[in-house]
XYZ file of C-alpha atoms in Angstrom:
201
model
C -53.656 184.081 -36.278
C -55.527 185.490 -40.397
C -54.870 182.755 -42.306
C -51.779 184.043 -45.734
C -53.091 181.744 -48.639
C -53.504 185.114 -51.820
C -52.747 188.480 -51.192
C -54.074 191.227 -53.936
C -52.912 194.954 -53.238
C -51.358 198.097 -53.813
C -47.860 197.710 -53.436
C -46.064 200.940 -52.136
C -42.650 201.567 -52.685
C -40.131 202.439 -49.752
C -36.364 202.262 -51.851
C -34.600 203.042 -48.135
C -31.790 201.022 -47.112
C -30.760 199.337 -42.981
C -34.657 200.574 -42.123
C -34.625 198.989 -38.454
C -37.290 198.441 -35.808
C -37.004 202.448 -34.634
C -37.918 204.160 -38.438
C -40.681 201.247 -38.395
C -41.958 202.008 -35.316
C -40.612 204.139 -32.814
C -38.947 203.217 -29.035
C -41.951 206.519 -27.827
C -44.780 203.943 -28.888
C -43.891 200.672 -27.184
C -46.045 201.364 -23.996
C -48.833 198.762 -24.777
C -48.572 194.915 -24.891
C -51.549 194.947 -28.093
C -51.295 193.952 -31.241
C -54.321 196.870 -32.077
C -53.297 200.558 -32.152
C -50.182 201.406 -33.772
C -50.779 201.631 -37.361
C -51.638 204.793 -36.763
C -47.371 205.065 -35.593
C -45.909 202.961 -38.656
C -42.921 205.468 -39.962
C -44.359 208.198 -37.467
C -41.081 210.655 -37.749
C -41.083 210.079 -41.553
C -44.432 210.186 -41.987
C -45.418 213.361 -39.737
C -43.920 216.785 -39.389
C -42.807 218.477 -35.956
C -45.631 219.592 -35.306
C -47.929 217.024 -36.054
C -48.896 217.412 -39.129
C -48.281 214.758 -41.892
C -45.823 214.444 -44.642
C -47.163 214.022 -48.000
C -44.230 213.836 -50.107
C -44.370 210.940 -47.308
C -45.206 207.300 -49.896
C -48.097 205.718 -47.320
C -49.016 209.251 -46.757
C -50.021 209.721 -50.811
C -53.511 208.671 -51.570
C -52.317 205.762 -54.499
C -51.172 204.878 -50.783
C -52.792 203.960 -47.727
C -54.531 201.231 -48.310
C -51.012 198.827 -49.256
C -51.247 195.807 -48.552
C -47.649 195.081 -49.829
C -44.234 196.800 -49.207
C -41.722 196.302 -51.215
C -38.343 198.112 -49.202
C -34.949 198.266 -49.704
C -32.094 196.075 -48.385
C -31.467 194.972 -44.502
C -34.930 195.494 -43.861
C -36.205 195.168 -39.953
C -32.745 195.530 -38.773
C -32.052 196.901 -35.146
C -33.337 195.824 -32.023
C -35.676 192.720 -31.480
C -39.543 194.766 -30.898
C -42.195 192.737 -31.936
C -44.204 196.260 -32.711
C -42.714 196.459 -35.841
C -44.633 193.733 -37.007
C -47.382 194.849 -35.096
C -47.129 197.923 -37.169
C -46.935 196.917 -40.128
C -49.805 194.624 -39.407
C -52.741 197.185 -37.470
C -52.314 199.858 -40.847
C -52.886 196.754 -43.552
C -49.337 195.135 -44.072
C -49.819 191.996 -44.953
C -47.053 191.145 -46.531
C -42.926 192.930 -47.315
C -40.218 192.501 -50.235
C -36.715 192.669 -49.701
C -33.670 191.884 -51.319
C -32.594 190.320 -46.749
C -34.349 191.423 -44.428
C -33.090 191.168 -40.251
C -33.632 188.236 -38.800
C -35.461 188.859 -35.828
C -37.673 190.616 -37.567
C -37.980 188.147 -40.115
C -38.646 185.914 -37.328
C -41.203 187.568 -35.740
C -43.399 189.209 -38.889
C -43.581 184.559 -39.390
C -44.951 184.720 -35.393
C -47.649 187.927 -36.592
C -49.404 187.232 -40.262
C -46.751 188.791 -42.593
C -44.609 186.681 -44.710
C -41.786 188.323 -45.902
C -40.084 187.861 -48.959
C -36.452 187.967 -50.099
C -35.634 188.223 -54.116
C -32.819 189.580 -56.168
C -31.422 192.914 -56.403
C -32.882 193.041 -60.010
C -35.932 191.326 -58.789
C -36.868 194.307 -56.745
C -35.516 196.974 -58.861
C -37.983 195.742 -60.850
C -40.871 195.197 -58.522
C -39.826 199.377 -56.791
C -40.400 199.904 -61.287
C -43.544 198.759 -61.410
C -45.396 200.250 -57.721
C -44.783 203.030 -58.952
C -47.644 202.831 -61.045
C -49.368 203.295 -57.140
C -53.426 202.624 -57.817
C -53.106 201.510 -61.049
C -50.917 198.446 -60.038
C -51.705 195.548 -57.925
C -49.239 192.916 -57.270
C -50.974 189.293 -56.389
C -48.677 187.462 -53.696
C -49.934 183.413 -54.369
C -48.262 181.429 -50.727
C -49.712 178.528 -52.367
C -47.224 178.620 -55.561
C -44.739 181.604 -53.798
C -45.090 183.484 -56.430
C -45.246 187.071 -56.686
C -48.065 187.705 -59.314
C -49.220 190.524 -61.926
C -45.688 191.699 -63.412
C -45.030 191.679 -66.855
C -42.698 190.634 -67.481
C -43.359 187.747 -65.628
C -44.164 185.838 -62.356
C -41.434 185.950 -59.948
C -41.368 182.891 -57.693
C -40.029 182.923 -54.286
C -38.254 180.116 -51.465
C -40.155 179.629 -48.098
C -39.632 177.187 -45.801
C -42.345 174.514 -45.684
C -43.033 174.791 -42.339
C -43.152 178.619 -42.226
C -45.833 177.900 -44.895
C -47.719 175.834 -43.113
C -48.523 178.021 -40.126
C -49.147 180.928 -43.277
C -51.769 179.040 -44.670
C -53.433 177.490 -41.754
C -52.786 180.731 -39.399
C -50.819 179.194 -36.934
C -48.847 180.953 -34.408
C -47.224 179.706 -31.775
C -49.718 179.721 -29.385
C -52.238 177.468 -32.424
C -49.622 175.284 -32.976
C -49.651 174.359 -29.120
C -53.928 174.166 -29.639
C -54.006 171.948 -33.015
C -52.260 169.736 -30.284
C -55.152 170.184 -27.225
C -55.900 166.352 -28.067
C -52.141 165.289 -26.432
C -52.257 167.845 -24.179
C -55.325 166.499 -22.604
C -54.509 162.703 -23.121
C -50.741 163.217 -21.260
C -52.173 165.445 -18.356
C -55.195 162.934 -17.949
C -52.381 160.294 -17.028
C -50.530 161.603 -15.539
C -53.504 163.078 -12.848
C -53.753 159.062 -12.515
C -49.906 157.490 -11.895
C -48.496 160.251 -10.288
C -51.331 162.286 -8.483
C -49.279 163.316 -6.178
C -48.918 165.652 -9.101
């Protein structure tokens, strides 16, 4: 998993509440277990017209936001089913940080396991961020995970909270497999001892 230390990029405003995981990645794209290639299906029903062409009015189809790395969304982002394909699709598109006033628990946890930083802010802070993001590519935000700050706003930095262990994992690029492999030496020692003490196992 790629480390997350600081992230600077364009922020796309998506002022819609209750965006569920089926909106993020519709069910017909869940046939794969690969984490790559899903970015093209991100927000498929909103990004494309019935004939398969791009919807020019959708925020991520606009030139200023095609390379957005940060998504600023309405309340209760990621609700609905527990599909891990949702953060996979966001990450494959290039989104490394989602900012909202609240997140569904399972989606929130899945973000950390896939190298995405979900940041919870107040309603007033979200409104400030939404307004600033409307400037398109003329405006960028910096997410400083070490100092737990959203930087780049004219009104000043926004501090955010994050669990210490999750912060450690993101900054060191540790997913569940990475956490296990970090204990490889202890695991090998234990297995070696088991082989000696219980050769029949």
